[in-house]
Amino acid sequence: MMIHPSYRFVREEDFPPCLFNMNKVNHWFRRGFCCVCAEAKTQTSAPIEADTCTSLIKQCGTSLLSLKTFHASMLKSHLHRNLHFLTNLIAQYASLGSVSYAYSLFSSTPSADLFLWNVMIRGLVDNSHYHHAILLYKQMLRLGIQPDNFTFPFIIKACSCLRHFEFGIRVHQDVVKFGYQSQVFISNSLITMYGKCDKYELSRQVFDEMPDKNAVSWSAIIGACLQDDRCKEGFSLFRQMLSEGSRPSRGAILNAMACVRSHEEADDVYRVVVENGLDLDQSVQSAAAGMFARCGRVEVARKLFDGIMSKDLVTWATTIEAYVKADMPLEALGLLKQMMLQGIFPDAITLLGVIRACSTLASFQLAHIVHGIITTGFFYNQLLAVETALIDLYVKCGSLTYARKVFDGMQERNIITWSAMISGYGMHGWGREALNLFDQMKASVKPDHITFVSILSACSHSGLVAEGWECFNSMARDFGVTPRPEHYACMVDILGRAGKLDEACDFIERMPVRPNAAVWGALLGACRIHLNVDLAEMVARALFDLDPHNAGRYVILYNIYTLTGKRKEADSIRTLMKNRGVKKIAGYSVIEIKNKLYAFVAGDRSHPQTDLIYSELERLMDRIRQEGYTPDINFVLHDVDEETKESMLYLHSEKLAIVFGLLNLGPGSVIRIRKNLRVCGDCHTATKFISKVTGREIVVRDAHRFHHFKNGACSCRDYW
């Protein structure tokens, strides 16, 4: 077989060995055959007739071996020299994923037939060889072969998948040059290509200039809106499509669902789904479940989810994520368990959502379960993100030991990993350990503004004033990090907790940015610790303007007035809260027993073990009083007598949760409590005594930090 002299022979730098074996191809070219024909000749087969050739090629649609055998028969009958038959053979090889055989046959053909070139370009694109398709298109133009309306959609798709905007523009110019700009399928391809290249304006320009639009056109432009995060505009286009009487395609509906952000929009789209008979389509059902979940309609999403007969990973992951976002972590974890029981293993994205759910619960047992899933899973692409999230999870569950084990076992770490571990040490009051880790980090990774928040917070919780100043000063000096309001707030907290209130005020006055609520809040907290009434009043006025609905600010000032005997002023704060409609957040404590969470509020009598809990609590309070505990009635805000105040202190939620843990956890088990607010001073003192008389370790996570109580002492060293 002769090769036309104008045909540029395949070059290894254009089509590397990953596509096919170049040595083998060139060897058979020298003998006048392509590699595929040489292999086929080794098989036994009978000659075939020309009138049945095309239909027989198509019958080999599922088996590469059958196609090779038939190819051998074509060689015996010399039918491979017929361009029509050869083109069909190339198309069939490509459809079976054997691009190397298809291209070998194509390269052996000296024809400039446009249909043949289109078949080869399509085969490359369909098998994701986008770069090679573009090379072939360039070669086609150099040989003077003019593309047609079948060529452009495939080559535009190649540009789209590669996000190759520059060459996409060139192809668009060719579309205009050869007169195909009015072809609807080509315009649809251009809309999608520009959307994927983040050039929405060009997508919209092509769409608006189209003389005729079909359902795919609308789907493409709505998808481009979605790609550019123009969900409102995308949904508006969907409504416009319906108003113009266009029947929505499945793709348009799926894209519109992804644009939905409100309950009303979700209802409107699902109505269209039902009207078009797509409510039984699994992909549409899955997307609808995600749509309703995203809008907070979790019950509707779950109903749709339960109606899907064959659920894939995407369907499960979407619904699990919905529960996580709806702050329903137990439901999310229950769904994960169901998914794994059905043999579907979570991917990294799903697992990251589950870890967020476990972080909300602060469940140590669930953290172990998730850790086991990670250990047995394969998360090569996002292992770093998953392990970093696991560190944060263990930190929030109160186990620095396990967090550090994960940290030390990581193959690589990024700045987020280092910051998570440093922040963990800070939350638990291990300031020195945080500083040591920070020094290690600086040897290999440049800290950013998040890292500095972590290390400054660690210094604050541990009373490391000089070290805090050094870290703050090093931000701009050594690392080029400009301090932000959160860094100034940390420094005010460091100075204020240490009793350096004047220095904290001077620091605020020298700030180059206007102090925000976080800065003033840190100073108000220091006023509470050191009972500075005058400064607290000044700071509170600023906070009531900046953050008027934050109940915690009012409560702190109320406590300061109460502790300093200013009953009249304290009452005025309660009146101000009432007039402004500000309500004190109800405190509660959560404890986990045998993978089940139990929540308690002050004076709670809803638990089945209430009588046992209260009788044990009374005995426990008697024991710690004998050890020297004295109730601090200043932490009761009600106007009642002292005996009643003392009784009310006993019924605080953390005390009830601790007693419940003592009754239901095995001897020697660590009792882990989570409190949604700051632990009150009386409960902090009482818990130290409880840890002493019971010999149990008690870990309490409050709204700000962790307290590890053991042998009558707390890890915070009463610096909190």
XYZ file of C-alpha atoms in Angstrom:
720
model
C 0.000 0.000 0.000
C 1.510 3.320 -1.079
C 1.519 6.363 1.227
C 0.615 9.640 -0.431
C 3.682 11.953 -0.444
C 1.681 14.878 0.981
C 0.613 12.820 3.992
C 2.696 13.675 7.032
C 3.777 10.386 8.579
C 2.850 9.957 12.242
C 5.505 11.364 14.569
C 6.344 10.025 18.011
C 6.457 13.523 19.540
C 2.875 14.168 18.375
C 1.414 10.816 19.405
C 3.510 9.362 22.236
C 3.735 5.641 23.108
C 0.825 5.966 25.560
C -1.470 5.913 22.521
C 0.096 2.919 20.804
C 3.413 1.128 20.313
C 5.314 3.244 17.772
C 8.018 0.659 17.110
C 5.393 -1.885 16.198
C 3.529 0.556 13.960
C 6.623 1.624 12.054
C 7.740 -2.003 11.662
C 4.527 -2.976 9.900
C 4.474 0.192 7.873
C 7.814 -0.806 6.370
C 6.264 -4.134 5.354
C 3.228 -2.412 3.840
C 0.757 -3.358 6.578
C -0.480 -1.707 9.750
C 0.065 -3.452 13.053
C -3.577 -4.351 13.411
C -3.658 -6.111 10.059
C -0.504 -8.030 10.914
C -2.068 -9.317 14.114
C -5.292 -10.163 12.354
C -3.495 -12.231 9.680
C -2.326 -14.677 12.332
C -5.934 -15.728 12.956
C -7.830 -18.343 10.983
C -10.847 -16.985 9.102
C -12.669 -17.355 5.797
C -12.980 -14.704 3.042
C -16.183 -12.648 3.066
C -18.406 -11.001 0.484
C -18.472 -7.236 -0.101
C -22.253 -6.857 0.198
C -22.232 -8.163 3.795
C -19.059 -6.453 4.989
C -20.541 -3.341 6.623
C -23.278 -5.203 8.493
C -20.816 -7.815 9.723
C -18.468 -5.106 11.038
C -21.312 -3.662 13.070
C -22.166 -7.094 14.452
C -18.741 -7.127 16.168
C -19.944 -4.302 18.418
C -19.041 -5.825 21.782
C -15.968 -7.976 21.191
C -12.530 -6.783 20.133
C -11.478 -10.374 19.431
C -14.424 -10.860 17.065
C -13.543 -7.641 15.266
C -9.915 -8.726 14.830
C -11.067 -12.051 13.451
C -13.373 -10.339 11.007
C -10.561 -7.942 10.102
C -8.445 -10.953 9.112
C -11.242 -12.090 6.792
C -11.315 -8.637 5.194
C -7.585 -8.883 4.525
C -8.021 -12.231 2.756
C -10.799 -10.771 0.637
C -8.839 -7.506 0.040
C -11.869 -5.595 1.307
C -9.622 -3.490 3.565
C -8.681 -1.508 0.438
C -12.251 -0.289 0.134
C -12.364 3.155 1.810
C -15.967 2.792 2.941
C -15.330 -0.566 4.620
C -12.064 0.626 6.144
C -13.751 3.716 7.594
C -16.396 1.533 9.217
C -13.671 -0.723 10.589
C -11.812 2.267 12.101
C -15.036 3.544 13.674
C -15.721 0.118 15.183
C -12.225 -0.205 16.670
C -12.582 3.262 18.207
C -16.037 2.457 19.625
C -14.515 -0.577 21.372
C -11.868 1.664 22.959
C -9.007 0.367 20.814
C -7.728 3.753 19.646
C -4.273 2.389 18.849
C -5.662 -0.052 16.248
C -7.997 2.590 14.848
C -5.208 5.116 14.430
C -2.865 2.549 12.923
C -5.420 1.813 10.202
C -6.096 5.519 9.709
C -2.368 6.279 9.375
C -1.997 3.629 6.684
C -4.685 5.238 4.523
C -3.555 7.939 2.026
C -7.081 9.263 1.613
C -8.101 12.905 2.142
C -11.703 11.802 2.605
C -13.342 14.185 5.130
C -15.661 11.505 6.509
C -12.653 9.328 7.383
C -10.949 12.206 9.207
C -14.147 13.003 11.107
C -14.428 9.370 12.187
C -10.869 9.390 13.523
C -11.269 12.713 15.320
C -14.505 11.486 16.880
C -12.825 8.248 17.963
C -10.043 10.181 19.693
C -12.489 12.520 21.450
C -14.839 9.716 22.513
C -11.865 7.970 24.118
C -10.655 11.141 25.870
C -7.585 11.648 23.651
C -8.434 15.330 23.358
C -4.910 16.612 22.765
C -4.367 14.102 19.958
C -7.677 15.118 18.377
C -6.512 18.736 18.274
C -3.207 17.676 16.677
C -5.123 15.744 14.035
C -7.372 18.748 13.378
C -4.298 20.966 12.856
C -2.812 18.402 10.480
C -6.091 18.208 8.604
C -6.054 21.963 7.978
C -2.404 21.861 6.859
C -3.313 19.232 4.265
C -6.049 21.483 2.944
C -8.914 19.252 4.121
C -11.807 21.568 4.963
C -13.775 20.730 8.155
C -17.560 20.556 8.072
C -20.442 20.736 10.534
C -19.617 17.190 11.762
C -15.988 18.059 12.499
C -16.555 21.114 14.684
C -18.704 19.706 17.534
C -16.062 17.082 18.315
C -13.054 19.376 18.127
C -14.886 22.007 20.203
C -15.628 19.294 22.775
C -11.891 18.521 22.902
C -11.166 22.194 23.640
C -13.931 22.198 26.241
C -12.614 19.159 28.100
C -9.068 20.547 28.065
C -10.263 24.060 29.038
C -8.152 25.163 26.054
C -9.631 28.632 25.593
C -7.012 29.944 23.158
C -7.449 27.110 20.668
C -11.201 27.225 21.236
C -11.196 30.813 19.986
C -9.256 29.688 16.911
C -11.774 26.923 16.203
C -14.607 29.453 16.598
C -12.893 31.612 13.985
C -12.741 28.580 11.686
C -16.468 28.011 12.249
C -17.162 31.546 11.002
C -14.585 31.260 8.210
C -16.204 28.129 6.767
C -19.737 29.436 7.227
C -21.110 27.197 9.965
C -21.885 29.841 12.619
C -25.639 29.354 12.202
C -25.486 25.590 12.844
C -27.332 25.004 16.120
C -25.278 21.991 17.241
C -22.008 23.862 16.697
C -23.301 26.882 18.623
C -24.393 24.598 21.462
C -20.875 23.172 21.625
C -19.378 26.678 21.705
C -21.677 27.721 24.572
C -20.531 24.723 26.633
C -16.872 25.251 25.730
C -16.830 28.925 26.755
C -18.697 28.066 29.961
C -16.116 25.463 30.964
C -13.341 27.942 30.154
C -14.935 30.444 32.595
C -15.887 32.823 29.777
C -19.591 33.157 30.476
C -19.953 36.441 28.567
C -18.858 34.685 25.364
C -21.264 31.806 26.053
C -24.107 34.289 26.419
C -23.047 36.140 23.268
C -23.164 32.939 21.211
C -26.537 32.031 22.745
C -28.091 35.444 22.101
C -26.907 35.484 18.477
C -28.381 32.056 17.648
C -31.233 32.389 15.110
C -32.712 29.107 16.324
C -32.419 27.415 19.698
C -33.288 23.891 20.783
C -33.538 22.218 24.185
C -29.794 21.540 24.203
C -29.115 25.262 23.662
C -31.043 26.169 26.797
C -29.388 23.375 28.757
C -25.950 24.566 27.644
C -26.466 28.213 28.627
C -27.999 27.272 32.002
C -24.997 24.995 32.554
C -22.671 27.901 31.690
C -24.455 30.028 34.321
C -23.918 27.273 36.850
C -20.241 27.008 35.895
C -19.817 30.757 36.554
C -21.829 30.660 39.800
C -24.668 32.684 38.275
C -27.400 30.543 39.764
C -30.008 33.296 39.855
C -29.483 34.065 36.161
C -29.476 30.352 35.321
C -32.843 29.826 36.978
C -34.197 32.937 35.260
C -33.179 31.464 31.894
C -34.924 28.223 32.797
C -38.138 30.148 33.410
C -37.649 32.044 30.149
C -37.276 28.749 28.296
C -40.572 27.524 29.730
C -42.349 30.794 28.963
C -41.256 30.550 25.325
C -42.884 27.145 25.077
C -39.686 25.106 24.773
C -39.934 21.588 26.153
C -37.087 21.203 28.674
C -34.568 18.443 28.118
C -33.353 16.198 30.891
C -30.035 18.079 30.875
C -31.755 21.473 31.184
C -33.754 20.262 34.173
C -30.661 18.836 35.870
C -28.784 22.112 35.353
C -31.765 24.126 36.592
C -31.959 21.979 39.725
C -28.323 22.763 40.468
C -29.163 26.500 40.218
C -32.038 26.328 42.698
C -31.512 28.174 45.987
C -35.013 28.602 47.468
C -38.019 26.481 48.477
C -40.223 28.120 45.863
C -37.763 27.483 43.044
C -37.402 23.855 44.106
C -41.159 23.343 43.996
C -41.377 24.984 40.552
C -38.649 22.804 39.041
C -40.005 19.593 40.515
C -43.431 20.433 39.093
C -41.772 20.564 35.648
C -40.086 17.235 36.365
C -43.437 15.565 37.045
C -45.129 17.228 34.065
C -42.445 15.872 31.747
C -42.555 12.349 33.166
C -39.007 12.421 34.577
C -39.923 11.782 38.211
C -38.938 8.107 37.866
C -35.555 8.863 36.270
C -32.880 7.889 38.818
C -30.486 10.749 37.983
C -33.306 13.272 38.161
C -34.550 11.786 41.457
C -31.056 11.991 42.921
C -30.619 15.591 41.753
C -34.061 16.487 43.131
C -33.134 15.025 46.520
C -29.988 17.155 46.543
C -31.955 20.224 45.454
C -34.520 19.960 48.257
C -31.803 19.153 50.781
C -29.831 22.233 49.758
C -32.947 24.338 50.407
C -33.402 22.875 53.877
C -36.298 20.581 52.918
C -34.588 17.519 54.338
C -37.825 15.579 54.833
C -38.729 15.924 51.128
C -35.175 15.034 50.133
C -35.262 11.882 52.268
C -38.603 10.826 50.771
C -37.155 11.124 47.266
C -33.975 9.351 48.370
C -35.949 6.422 49.791
C -37.836 6.118 46.497
C -34.676 5.566 44.448
C -34.404 1.827 43.817
C -30.756 1.657 42.789
C -28.698 4.229 44.681
C -25.165 5.066 43.563
C -22.425 6.779 45.575
C -23.450 10.249 44.371
C -27.018 9.694 45.587
C -25.869 8.548 49.029
C -23.253 11.313 49.315
C -25.749 14.030 48.376
C -28.229 12.983 51.057
C -25.539 12.527 53.724
C -24.223 16.015 52.951
C -27.787 17.368 53.245
C -28.076 16.034 56.792
C -24.677 17.490 57.675
C -25.661 20.949 56.388
C -29.015 20.740 58.160
C -27.140 20.176 61.451
C -28.493 16.631 61.744
C -25.221 14.748 62.302
C -26.734 11.597 63.821
C -28.949 11.134 60.771
C -25.938 11.668 58.496
C -23.964 9.009 60.341
C -26.909 6.606 60.291
C -27.136 6.984 56.538
C -23.396 6.347 56.201
C -23.836 3.095 58.114
C -26.680 2.006 55.803
C -24.589 2.836 52.749
C -21.637 0.755 53.903
C -23.898 -2.166 54.830
C -24.976 -2.203 51.179
C -21.356 -2.505 50.085
C -20.875 1.089 48.927
C -17.708 2.631 50.358
C -17.612 6.427 50.875
C -15.312 8.624 48.834
C -13.171 11.378 50.341
C -15.786 14.110 49.826
C -18.463 12.088 51.626
C -16.103 11.234 54.455
C -15.113 14.884 54.940
C -18.804 15.686 55.419
C -19.150 12.872 57.934
C -16.103 14.140 59.824
C -17.756 17.561 60.059
C -20.829 15.842 61.525
C -18.710 14.015 64.106
C -16.963 17.295 64.975
C -20.353 18.817 65.766
C -21.117 15.917 68.085
C -17.591 15.806 69.558
C -18.068 12.049 69.770
C -14.857 10.227 70.658
C -16.321 6.798 69.836
C -17.547 7.961 66.429
C -14.142 9.500 65.767
C -12.616 6.028 66.248
C -15.130 4.541 63.815
C -14.361 7.154 61.155
C -10.643 6.636 61.749
C -11.127 2.938 61.038
C -12.943 3.706 57.786
C -10.100 5.972 56.704
C -7.516 3.325 57.570
C -9.236 0.671 55.452
C -10.194 3.000 52.589
C -8.330 4.343 49.575
C -8.210 8.128 49.465
C -5.097 8.712 47.404
C -6.346 11.935 45.836
C -7.457 13.625 49.057
C -5.665 11.705 51.797
C -4.040 14.898 53.102
C -7.400 16.653 53.472
C -8.994 13.617 55.146
C -6.146 13.133 57.633
C -6.106 16.845 58.455
C -9.849 16.751 59.113
C -9.313 13.699 61.331
C -6.766 15.632 63.415
C -9.295 18.410 63.892
C -11.946 15.825 64.809
C -9.805 14.223 67.513
C -8.925 17.671 68.880
C -12.618 18.546 69.179
C -13.303 15.191 70.809
C -10.777 16.013 73.513
C -8.038 13.563 72.515
C -4.752 15.291 71.730
C -3.022 11.925 72.001
C -4.836 10.478 68.993
C -4.643 13.770 67.100
C -0.870 13.784 67.487
C -0.639 10.121 66.430
C -2.398 10.941 63.166
C -0.208 14.031 62.732
C 3.031 12.127 63.303
C 1.975 9.339 60.924
C 1.217 11.618 57.945
C 3.385 11.253 54.844
C 2.977 14.951 54.043
C 1.588 18.007 55.808
C 0.403 21.369 54.562
C -0.118 24.658 56.375
C -3.674 23.665 57.319
C -2.390 20.476 58.968
C 0.174 22.357 61.064
C -2.376 25.026 62.024
C -4.932 22.388 63.085
C -2.466 20.696 65.431
C -1.206 24.005 66.860
C -4.782 25.165 67.389
C -5.550 21.864 69.137
C -2.764 22.376 71.649
C -4.042 25.903 72.263
C -7.654 24.782 72.854
C -6.432 22.309 75.464
C -4.202 24.840 77.223
C -0.919 23.283 76.112
C 0.701 26.566 75.116
C 4.305 25.428 75.372
C 3.660 22.417 73.163
C 1.944 24.711 70.636
C 4.994 26.985 70.566
C 7.356 24.031 70.105
C 5.304 22.793 67.168
C 5.153 26.317 65.740
C 8.971 26.470 65.802
C 9.138 23.112 63.981
C 6.683 24.331 61.387
C 8.648 27.507 60.615
C 11.605 25.374 59.555
C 9.675 23.981 56.577
C 6.437 25.922 56.058
C 5.772 29.653 56.096
C 2.931 30.414 58.546
C -0.093 32.364 57.310
C -2.692 34.497 59.081
C -4.660 31.414 60.208
C -1.578 29.871 61.805
C -0.921 33.083 63.713
C -4.475 33.119 65.066
C -3.867 29.560 66.311
C -0.562 30.306 68.021
C -1.717 33.614 69.529
C -4.833 31.905 70.897
C -2.607 29.197 72.409
C -0.510 31.862 74.129
C -3.685 33.506 75.436
C -5.068 30.328 77.021
C -1.735 29.604 78.695
C -0.806 33.077 79.944
C 2.280 33.332 77.720
C 2.398 37.121 77.374
C 6.033 37.600 76.270
C 5.777 34.725 73.800
C 2.523 36.176 72.442
C 4.176 39.541 71.845
C 7.058 37.862 70.030
C 4.704 35.910 67.743
C 2.637 39.020 67.007
C 5.677 41.151 66.221
C 7.142 38.458 63.970
C 4.098 38.431 61.685
C 5.017 41.412 59.513
C 8.700 41.502 60.458
C 9.665 37.930 59.568
C 6.837 36.562 57.399
C 5.202 39.515 55.674
C 1.793 38.740 57.214
C -0.244 41.881 57.933
C -2.158 41.581 61.219
C -5.934 41.419 60.857
C -8.650 42.265 63.412
C -8.630 38.677 64.712
C -4.911 38.939 65.527
C -5.478 42.190 67.422
C -8.331 40.513 69.311
C -5.966 37.691 70.331
C -3.400 40.188 71.644
C -6.073 42.046 73.640
C -7.126 38.677 75.091
C -3.508 37.802 75.980
C -2.975 41.122 77.770
C -6.418 41.231 79.368
C -6.332 37.704 80.815
C -2.938 38.501 82.333
C -4.434 41.523 84.118
C -2.649 44.064 81.903
C -5.854 46.020 81.229
C -4.177 49.398 80.776
C -1.720 47.891 78.327
C -4.627 46.267 76.463
C -6.404 49.643 76.208
C -3.245 51.329 74.916
C -2.861 48.523 72.376
C -6.413 49.101 71.116
C -5.806 52.845 70.782
C -2.705 52.205 68.660
C -4.422 49.741 66.335
C -4.228 50.839 62.671
C -7.720 49.405 62.084
C -10.983 50.180 63.841
C -11.594 47.712 66.704
C -14.454 45.310 65.977
C -16.763 43.348 68.270
C -14.169 40.575 68.730
C -11.578 43.059 70.055
C -13.998 44.712 72.485
C -15.389 41.305 73.459
C -11.913 40.117 74.465
C -11.482 43.199 76.644
C -14.923 42.742 78.250
C -14.005 39.154 79.096
C -10.870 40.440 80.826
C -12.978 42.928 82.806
C -15.077 40.003 84.061
C -11.977 38.094 85.196
C -10.501 41.102 87.015
C -13.840 42.773 87.983
C -13.043 46.176 86.463
C -16.504 47.766 86.492
C -15.667 51.182 85.011
C -13.815 49.757 82.024
C -16.484 47.084 81.551
C -19.195 49.749 81.278
C -17.229 51.645 78.630
C -16.509 48.492 76.619
C -20.105 47.243 76.931
C -21.447 50.501 75.443
C -19.285 49.948 72.368
C -20.369 46.308 72.128
C -24.075 47.067 72.518
C -23.754 49.289 69.425
C -21.650 46.856 67.378
C -23.293 43.596 68.474
C -26.666 44.503 70.035
C -28.234 41.019 69.846
C -25.382 39.008 71.374
C -26.808 37.842 74.705
C -23.382 36.841 76.018
C -22.239 40.480 76.234
C -25.180 41.440 78.443
C -24.705 38.392 80.688
C -21.018 39.203 81.247
C -21.827 42.772 82.308
C -24.684 41.481 84.480
C -22.283 39.084 86.212
C -19.736 41.856 86.780
C -22.386 44.028 88.418
C -23.654 41.102 90.505
C -20.184 40.075 91.709
C -19.395 43.672 92.734
C -22.692 44.107 94.590
C -24.295 46.497 92.088
C -27.788 44.987 92.139
C -29.515 48.032 90.702
C -27.200 48.159 87.685
C -27.545 44.385 87.231
C -31.320 44.706 87.151
C -31.048 47.450 84.543
C -29.136 45.079 82.266
C -31.881 42.469 82.564
C -34.445 45.144 81.717
C -32.376 46.278 78.720
C -32.226 42.702 77.438
C -35.985 42.361 77.777
C -36.656 45.659 76.007
C -34.345 44.724 73.129
C -35.752 41.236 72.820
C -32.395 39.646 73.648
C -32.749 36.246 75.274
C -30.067 34.409 77.205
C -29.037 31.248 75.390
C -30.146 28.165 77.288
C -27.209 26.110 78.456
C -27.020 22.359 77.959
C -24.467 19.594 78.355
C -24.073 16.480 76.215
C -22.492 13.150 77.146
C -22.028 10.051 75.009
C -22.729 6.583 76.450
C -22.330 3.514 74.237
C -22.552 5.479 70.969
C -25.681 7.304 72.114
C -25.817 10.988 73.007
C -27.688 12.300 76.055
C -28.385 16.010 76.572
C -29.120 17.657 79.920
C -30.333 21.142 80.800
C -30.316 22.765 84.231
C -32.822 21.056 86.516
C -33.520 18.412 83.879
C -35.987 15.712 85.004
C -36.808 14.201 81.622
C -34.368 11.297 81.763
C -35.619 7.809 82.783
C -32.830 7.635 85.405
C -33.767 10.998 86.932
C -34.388 9.674 90.476
C -31.128 7.732 90.501
C -29.199 10.706 89.054
C -30.499 13.130 91.681
C -29.931 10.790 94.624
C -26.358 10.113 93.449
C -25.810 13.849 92.863
C -26.834 14.606 96.451
C -24.394 12.015 97.818
C -21.643 13.350 95.557
C -22.162 16.954 96.651
C -21.944 15.849 100.297
C -18.626 14.097 99.564
C -17.016 17.083 97.861
C -18.242 19.467 100.604
C -16.352 17.303 103.070
C -13.260 17.774 100.877
C -13.580 21.566 101.091
C -15.929 22.526 98.271
C -17.991 25.666 98.919
C -20.748 26.623 96.449
C -20.215 29.962 94.684
C -23.731 31.396 94.588
C -22.581 34.386 92.535
C -23.127 32.193 89.481
C -26.898 32.100 90.022
C -28.687 35.017 88.375
C -32.066 34.704 90.093
C -33.329 36.840 92.959
C -33.846 34.036 95.469
C -32.468 33.172 98.898
C -28.985 31.700 99.313
C -30.188 28.173 100.142
C -32.234 28.091 96.944
C -29.300 29.486 94.949
C -27.061 26.718 96.289
C -29.639 24.104 95.322
C -29.903 25.605 91.840
C -26.125 25.381 91.422
C -26.286 21.645 92.103
C -28.701 21.236 89.214
C -26.512 22.798 86.511
C -26.436 20.710 83.341
C -22.749 19.755 83.503
C -23.138 18.332 87.031
C -26.129 16.225 85.923
C -24.213 14.942 82.880
C -21.170 14.052 84.979
C -23.257 12.078 87.483
C -24.997 10.270 84.621
C -21.563 9.344 83.267
C -20.418 8.073 86.667
C -23.491 5.851 86.850
C -23.285 4.415 83.335
C -19.624 4.324 82.278
C -17.341 1.533 83.438
C -14.800 2.067 86.227
C -11.789 4.026 85.054
C -13.503 5.320 81.890
C -12.884 8.932 80.941
C -16.041 11.040 81.263
C -16.364 13.431 78.310
C -18.835 16.301 78.486
C -19.656 18.966 75.893
C -21.167 22.268 77.075
C -22.586 24.772 74.567
C -21.688 27.754 76.793
C -18.714 28.694 78.927
C -18.466 26.484 82.011
C -19.558 28.443 85.074
C -17.029 29.050 87.835
C -18.887 26.979 90.407
C -19.144 23.960 88.090
C -15.441 24.307 87.295
C -14.583 24.197 90.990
C -17.017 21.376 91.727
C -15.674 19.255 88.852
C -12.147 19.501 90.239
C -13.381 18.100 93.531
C -15.455 15.410 91.783
C -12.385 14.222 89.859
C -10.535 13.957 93.178
C -13.124 12.030 95.199
C -14.065 9.655 92.363
C -10.585 9.147 90.920
C -11.981 9.732 87.424
C -10.645 11.868 84.592
C -13.290 14.299 83.329
C -12.898 16.176 80.057
C -15.184 19.161 79.498
C -15.335 21.004 76.204
C -17.065 24.368 76.560
C -17.677 27.132 74.023
C -14.060 28.337 74.230
C -11.691 25.535 75.192
C -11.110 22.168 76.857
C -10.736 21.464 80.561
C -9.084 18.206 81.618
C -9.915 17.488 85.278
C -7.802 14.930 87.068
C -6.885 14.320 90.739
C -8.515 17.574 91.843
C -6.805 19.839 89.303
C -7.676 21.245 85.870
C -5.369 21.474 82.882
C -6.206 25.193 82.559
C -4.581 25.791 85.948
C -7.589 28.052 86.663
C -6.370 30.423 83.923
C -9.474 30.635 81.767
